[in-house]
């Protein structure tokens, strides 16, 4: 199939090449849910500043009942169905197909994420680390409905800009850790050149179809694969198949700070982790409201 003219806002001098590839296999998580975890597993514990990338699949009554976070951000991007969210501060809502929730846990959140529709709910959840200076800030939400996410299209390429900018479209999301998060769909024959800051760590996760990344003669990569990209000034990708190719391109500025993690708590030292566990167990320093709070779903399930 003939290639379409490449789309980018500038030509690339040094396209990034694929240096590692992982297949994200299904594993249990939460209560009865299934995730394909590509970052945060034993082969790739941390890809600074990214802690976890899950492609999740959940059908009621399964889900992610009441659980805490401290020291990082969670980014939930729905692909199918809907998830109901509620936290101990009274914030609640539902995010549906194509919707985005960017939650800064900061000093502490206890919340639940449960199915809000019939059938199977699918989406992506990305955990982004926070610098030590931001770990104990007040929690914050940024929520954008699907219709309000910035989009652009050119030369057989469509992009939804979750964070950062591409093809002249720019996200309204504020990222404390400088981040780009782009949802690309390439028609057959399309060729993408997307600039990326040279100092950032960058990955691709394929959602649908198969694509070629880095070099035009590379082997095609299909769905559920994570690709870590090496140094350079951008990504070059091709869809040489006869079907649509959809993938996310995510990059972030490394924090280059010590990492200490205990499940949903992410700090810089083990002493800070011990203090966080103590805070959570004793309902203080950000977890005060957890003492008497249970989500509606948690009460139903008996948590």
Short mmCIF file of C-alpha atoms in Angstrom, two decimals:
data_model
loop_
_atom_site.label_atom_id
_atom_site.label_comp_id
_atom_site.label_asym_id
_atom_site.label_seq_id
_atom_site.Cartn_x
_atom_site.Cartn_y
_atom_site.Cartn_z
CA UNK A 1 0.00 0.00 0.00
CA UNK A 2 1.45 3.41 -0.91
CA UNK A 3 2.53 5.58 2.02
CA UNK A 4 0.83 8.87 2.68
CA UNK A 5 2.92 11.97 3.25
CA UNK A 6 4.35 12.02 6.78
CA UNK A 7 2.77 14.29 9.38
CA UNK A 8 4.74 16.29 11.93
CA UNK A 9 5.31 19.86 12.95
CA UNK A 10 9.00 19.46 12.16
CA UNK A 11 11.25 16.88 10.53
CA UNK A 12 13.19 14.54 12.81
CA UNK A 13 16.99 14.55 12.80
CA UNK A 14 17.38 11.53 15.09
CA UNK A 15 14.27 9.32 15.33
CA UNK A 16 14.09 7.26 18.50
CA UNK A 17 14.54 3.50 18.05
CA UNK A 18 12.88 0.70 20.01
CA UNK A 19 15.31 -0.57 22.65
CA UNK A 20 13.02 -2.94 24.60
CA UNK A 21 9.69 -4.65 23.92
CA UNK A 22 7.27 -6.29 26.36
CA UNK A 23 4.00 -8.15 25.89
CA UNK A 24 1.58 -7.19 28.68
CA UNK A 25 -0.13 -10.40 29.77
CA UNK A 26 -3.37 -10.52 31.79
CA UNK A 27 -3.11 -10.74 35.60
CA UNK A 28 -5.62 -10.36 38.47
CA UNK A 29 -5.84 -7.01 40.27
CA UNK A 30 -8.26 -5.33 42.67
CA UNK A 31 -11.29 -7.51 43.41
CA UNK A 32 -11.99 -9.74 40.41
CA UNK A 33 -10.56 -7.30 37.85
CA UNK A 34 -7.98 -8.14 35.19
CA UNK A 35 -5.14 -5.90 34.05
CA UNK A 36 -2.39 -6.12 31.47
CA UNK A 37 0.49 -4.48 33.35
CA UNK A 38 3.45 -3.37 31.27
CA UNK A 39 5.18 -0.88 33.61
CA UNK A 40 5.39 -1.79 37.29
CA UNK A 41 5.98 -5.50 36.73
CA UNK A 42 9.11 -7.43 37.68
CA UNK A 43 10.93 -6.82 34.36
CA UNK A 44 10.26 -3.08 34.46
CA UNK A 45 9.63 -1.83 38.00
CA UNK A 46 10.02 1.85 37.12
CA UNK A 47 10.53 3.89 33.97
CA UNK A 48 11.21 7.33 35.44
CA UNK A 49 8.80 9.11 35.97
CA UNK A 50 6.29 6.31 35.18
CA UNK A 51 5.40 3.83 37.93
CA UNK A 52 2.59 1.75 36.43
CA UNK A 53 0.77 1.30 33.14
CA UNK A 54 -2.30 -0.95 33.27
CA UNK A 55 -4.73 -1.80 30.51
CA UNK A 56 -7.68 -2.83 32.67
CA UNK A 57 -10.79 -4.89 32.07
CA UNK A 58 -13.50 -5.09 34.72
CA UNK A 59 -17.07 -6.37 34.86
CA UNK A 60 -19.41 -5.85 37.84
CA UNK A 61 -19.34 -6.83 40.66
CA UNK A 62 -15.54 -6.81 40.24
CA UNK A 63 -13.62 -3.57 40.56
CA UNK A 64 -11.21 -1.52 42.61
CA UNK A 65 -12.89 -0.85 45.98
CA UNK A 66 -11.65 1.55 48.67
CA UNK A 67 -7.86 1.96 48.56
CA UNK A 68 -5.31 4.71 49.34
CA UNK A 69 -2.65 6.62 47.37
CA UNK A 70 0.13 9.04 48.29
CA UNK A 71 3.00 10.69 46.44
CA UNK A 72 2.05 10.41 42.75
CA UNK A 73 -0.64 10.96 40.12
CA UNK A 74 -3.05 8.50 38.52
CA UNK A 75 -4.30 9.07 34.98
CA UNK A 76 -7.41 7.10 33.99
CA UNK A 77 -8.40 7.10 30.31
CA UNK A 78 -11.54 5.14 29.42
CA UNK A 79 -11.69 3.10 26.22
CA UNK A 80 -15.01 1.30 26.71
CA UNK A 81 -17.84 1.42 29.24
CA UNK A 82 -17.76 3.59 32.35
CA UNK A 83 -16.25 3.70 35.83
CA UNK A 84 -17.72 5.36 38.91
CA UNK A 85 -15.21 7.15 41.15
CA UNK A 86 -15.70 8.40 44.70
CA UNK A 87 -13.28 9.50 47.43
CA UNK A 88 -13.23 10.31 51.13
CA UNK A 89 -13.47 14.05 50.47
CA UNK A 90 -16.87 13.76 48.79
CA UNK A 91 -15.62 13.95 45.21
CA UNK A 92 -17.54 11.56 42.98
CA UNK A 93 -18.40 11.13 39.34
CA UNK A 94 -18.50 8.80 36.37
CA UNK A 95 -16.07 8.70 33.47
CA UNK A 96 -17.28 7.13 30.23
CA UNK A 97 -15.76 6.17 26.86
CA UNK A 98 -12.99 8.57 25.86
CA UNK A 99 -13.18 10.50 29.14
CA UNK A 100 -10.12 11.40 31.21
CA UNK A 101 -9.45 11.74 34.91
CA UNK A 102 -6.05 13.10 36.01
CA UNK A 103 -5.85 12.70 39.79
CA UNK A 104 -3.01 14.16 41.85
CA UNK A 105 -3.02 12.07 45.04
CA UNK A 106 -0.43 14.28 46.72
CA UNK A 107 -0.43 13.87 50.51
CA UNK A 108 -3.24 11.37 50.47
CA UNK A 109 -6.44 10.07 48.90
CA UNK A 110 -8.64 7.08 49.69
CA UNK A 111 -11.01 6.29 46.85
CA UNK A 112 -12.81 3.58 44.90
CA UNK A 113 -13.15 2.88 41.17
CA UNK A 114 -16.01 0.57 40.23
CA UNK A 115 -17.95 -0.37 37.06
CA UNK A 116 -20.80 2.00 36.23
CA UNK A 117 -22.25 0.25 33.18
CA UNK A 118 -23.32 -3.17 31.96
CA UNK A 119 -20.76 -5.45 30.35
CA UNK A 120 -17.01 -5.03 30.44
CA UNK A 121 -15.35 -1.70 31.18
CA UNK A 122 -11.94 -1.15 29.61
CA UNK A 123 -9.37 1.59 29.94
CA UNK A 124 -5.83 2.60 30.74
CA UNK A 125 -4.42 3.72 34.04
CA UNK A 126 -1.01 5.37 34.22
CA UNK A 127 0.79 6.25 37.45
CA UNK A 128 3.16 9.22 37.22
CA UNK A 129 5.62 9.91 40.02
CA UNK A 130 5.78 13.33 41.66
CA UNK A 131 8.94 15.17 42.60
CA UNK A 132 9.76 15.27 46.32
CA UNK A 133 8.63 18.91 46.46
CA UNK A 134 5.12 17.95 45.29
CA UNK A 135 4.53 14.65 47.11
CA UNK A 136 2.71 16.25 50.05
CA UNK A 137 0.60 18.81 48.18
CA UNK A 138 -3.19 18.83 48.51
CA UNK A 139 -5.02 16.35 46.25
CA UNK A 140 -6.39 17.69 42.98
CA UNK A 141 -8.53 16.46 40.10
CA UNK A 142 -8.52 17.41 36.43
CA UNK A 143 -11.38 15.80 34.52
CA UNK A 144 -12.11 16.21 30.84
CA UNK A 145 -15.02 14.64 28.99
CA UNK A 146 -14.34 12.97 25.67
CA UNK A 147 -15.93 15.78 23.65
CA UNK A 148 -13.58 18.32 25.22
CA UNK A 149 -10.30 16.47 24.64
CA UNK A 150 -8.20 18.31 22.04
CA UNK A 151 -8.02 16.51 18.70
CA UNK A 152 -6.33 17.02 15.34
CA UNK A 153 -6.15 15.11 12.07
CA UNK A 154 -3.80 15.26 9.09
CA UNK A 155 -2.56 12.95 6.33
CA UNK A 156 -4.38 9.85 7.62
CA UNK A 157 -3.40 10.49 11.24
CA UNK A 158 -5.78 11.36 14.07
CA UNK A 159 -4.54 12.32 17.52
CA UNK A 160 -6.31 12.86 20.83
CA UNK A 161 -4.08 15.02 23.03
CA UNK A 162 -4.40 13.86 26.63
CA UNK A 163 -1.35 15.87 27.72
CA UNK A 164 1.14 17.98 25.77
CA UNK A 165 0.59 18.86 22.13
CA UNK A 166 0.62 17.29 18.67
CA UNK A 167 -0.37 18.32 15.14
CA UNK A 168 -1.17 21.81 16.40
CA UNK A 169 -3.58 20.66 19.12
CA UNK A 170 -2.76 21.28 22.79
CA UNK A 171 -4.16 19.75 25.96
CA UNK A 172 -5.58 21.83 28.79
CA UNK A 173 -4.16 19.42 31.39
CA UNK A 174 -1.56 20.83 33.77
CA UNK A 175 1.24 18.35 34.44
CA UNK A 176 3.42 18.90 37.52
CA UNK A 177 5.81 16.31 36.11
CA UNK A 178 6.27 17.47 32.48
CA UNK A 179 4.43 14.83 30.45
CA UNK A 180 3.06 14.12 26.98
CA UNK A 181 0.26 11.60 26.47
CA UNK A 182 -0.97 11.19 22.90
CA UNK A 183 -3.58 8.76 21.54
CA UNK A 184 -2.79 8.21 17.84
CA UNK A 185 -4.84 6.43 15.18
CA UNK A 186 -3.12 5.85 11.82
CA UNK A 187 -5.00 4.85 8.72
CA UNK A 188 -3.42 2.26 6.40
CA UNK A 189 -0.42 3.83 4.63
CA UNK A 190 -0.01 6.67 7.16
CA UNK A 191 3.44 7.77 8.34
CA UNK A 192 3.95 9.74 11.56
CA UNK A 193 6.84 11.89 12.73
CA UNK A 194 6.19 13.23 16.23
CA UNK A 195 8.79 15.46 17.96
CA UNK A 196 9.63 14.62 21.59
CA UNK A 197 11.97 16.50 23.98
CA UNK A 198 15.38 14.84 23.82
CA UNK A 199 15.83 14.43 27.59
CA UNK A 200 12.51 12.65 28.18
CA UNK A 201 11.84 8.95 28.72
CA UNK A 202 9.31 7.73 26.17
CA UNK A 203 7.22 4.62 25.47
CA UNK A 204 4.60 3.38 23.02
CA UNK A 205 1.74 1.05 23.95
CA UNK A 206 -0.19 -0.53 21.07
CA UNK A 207 -3.96 -0.72 21.53
CA UNK A 208 -5.19 -1.97 18.16
CA UNK A 209 -3.78 -3.19 14.84
CA UNK A 210 -0.09 -3.45 14.09
CA UNK A 211 2.54 -0.82 13.43
CA UNK A 212 6.18 -0.28 12.64
CA UNK A 213 8.14 1.96 14.99
CA UNK A 214 11.60 3.51 14.82
CA UNK A 215 12.85 2.04 11.54
CA UNK A 216 10.73 1.49 8.44
CA UNK A 217 12.12 -2.04 8.02
CA UNK A 218 11.45 -3.08 11.63
CA UNK A 219 9.10 -5.98 12.35
CA UNK A 220 5.47 -5.01 12.95
CA UNK A 221 4.28 -4.81 16.55
CA UNK A 222 0.70 -5.68 17.53
CA UNK A 223 -1.70 -4.98 20.38
CA UNK A 224 -0.77 -5.15 24.09
CA UNK A 225 2.94 -4.55 23.46
CA UNK A 226 4.93 -1.87 25.26
CA UNK A 227 7.90 -0.37 23.43
CA UNK A 228 10.61 1.60 25.25
CA UNK A 229 12.26 4.14 22.96
CA UNK A 230 15.93 5.09 22.99
CA UNK A 231 17.47 8.56 22.64
CA UNK A 232 16.50 10.95 19.85
CA UNK A 233 14.27 13.89 19.00
CA UNK A 234 11.03 12.12 18.14
CA UNK A 235 9.08 9.05 17.10
CA UNK A 236 8.66 7.79 13.57
CA UNK A 237 5.86 5.27 12.98
CA UNK A 238 4.23 3.62 9.98
CA UNK A 239 1.00 1.73 9.36
CA UNK A 240 1.83 -0.63 6.51
CA UNK A 241 -1.13 -2.91 7.24
CA UNK A 242 -4.64 -2.86 5.79
CA UNK A 243 -6.31 -2.04 9.14
CA UNK A 244 -6.29 0.90 11.55
CA UNK A 245 -3.38 1.23 13.94
CA UNK A 246 -4.02 2.76 17.37
CA UNK A 247 -1.40 3.37 20.04
CA UNK A 248 -0.53 5.76 22.83
CA UNK A 249 2.74 7.67 22.87
CA UNK A 250 3.73 8.75 26.38
CA UNK A 251 6.81 10.69 27.46
CA UNK A 252 7.95 12.39 30.61
CA UNK A 253 10.86 14.29 32.06
CA UNK A 254 12.79 11.99 34.43
CA UNK A 255 12.81 13.10 38.07
CA UNK A 256 16.18 11.45 38.81
CA UNK A 257 15.27 11.14 42.50
CA UNK A 258 15.48 8.17 44.89
CA UNK A 259 12.40 5.94 44.81
CA UNK A 260 10.80 4.13 47.74
CA UNK A 261 7.49 2.35 47.10
CA UNK A 262 5.12 0.24 49.12
CA UNK A 263 2.11 -0.61 46.95
CA UNK A 264 0.04 2.59 46.54
CA UNK A 265 2.50 4.73 48.53
CA UNK A 266 5.41 6.27 46.60
CA UNK A 267 7.99 8.40 48.39
CA UNK A 268 11.76 9.01 48.29
CA UNK A 269 13.00 7.10 51.35
CA UNK A 270 12.01 4.07 53.39
CA UNK A 271 11.60 6.35 56.41
CA UNK A 272 8.98 8.34 54.48
CA UNK A 273 7.20 5.09 53.54
CA UNK A 274 7.14 4.01 57.20
CA UNK A 275 5.73 7.41 58.15
CA UNK A 276 3.10 7.13 55.39
CA UNK A 277 1.95 3.71 56.61
CA UNK A 278 1.73 5.13 60.13
CA UNK A 279 -0.24 8.14 58.87
CA UNK A 280 -2.69 5.90 57.01
CA UNK A 281 -3.17 3.48 59.90
CA UNK A 282 -3.68 6.34 62.37
CA UNK A 283 -5.76 8.64 60.11
CA UNK A 284 -3.47 11.68 60.09
CA UNK A 285 -1.41 13.97 57.83
CA UNK A 286 -3.86 13.77 54.94
CA UNK A 287 -5.76 10.58 55.84
CA UNK A 288 -7.97 12.06 58.60
CA UNK A 289 -11.19 11.61 56.62
CA UNK A 290 -10.52 7.92 56.03
CA UNK A 291 -11.46 7.06 59.62
CA UNK A 292 -15.24 7.13 59.10
CA UNK A 293 -15.51 6.92 55.31
CA UNK A 294 -16.61 4.01 53.16
CA UNK A 295 -17.59 4.31 49.52
CA UNK A 296 -21.06 3.29 48.42
CA UNK A 297 -19.55 0.32 46.60
CA UNK A 298 -17.41 -0.53 49.61
CA UNK A 299 -20.47 -0.64 51.86
CA UNK A 300 -22.29 -2.84 49.33
CA UNK A 301 -19.36 -5.26 49.14
CA UNK A 302 -18.85 -5.26 52.89
CA UNK A 303 -15.46 -3.47 52.97
#
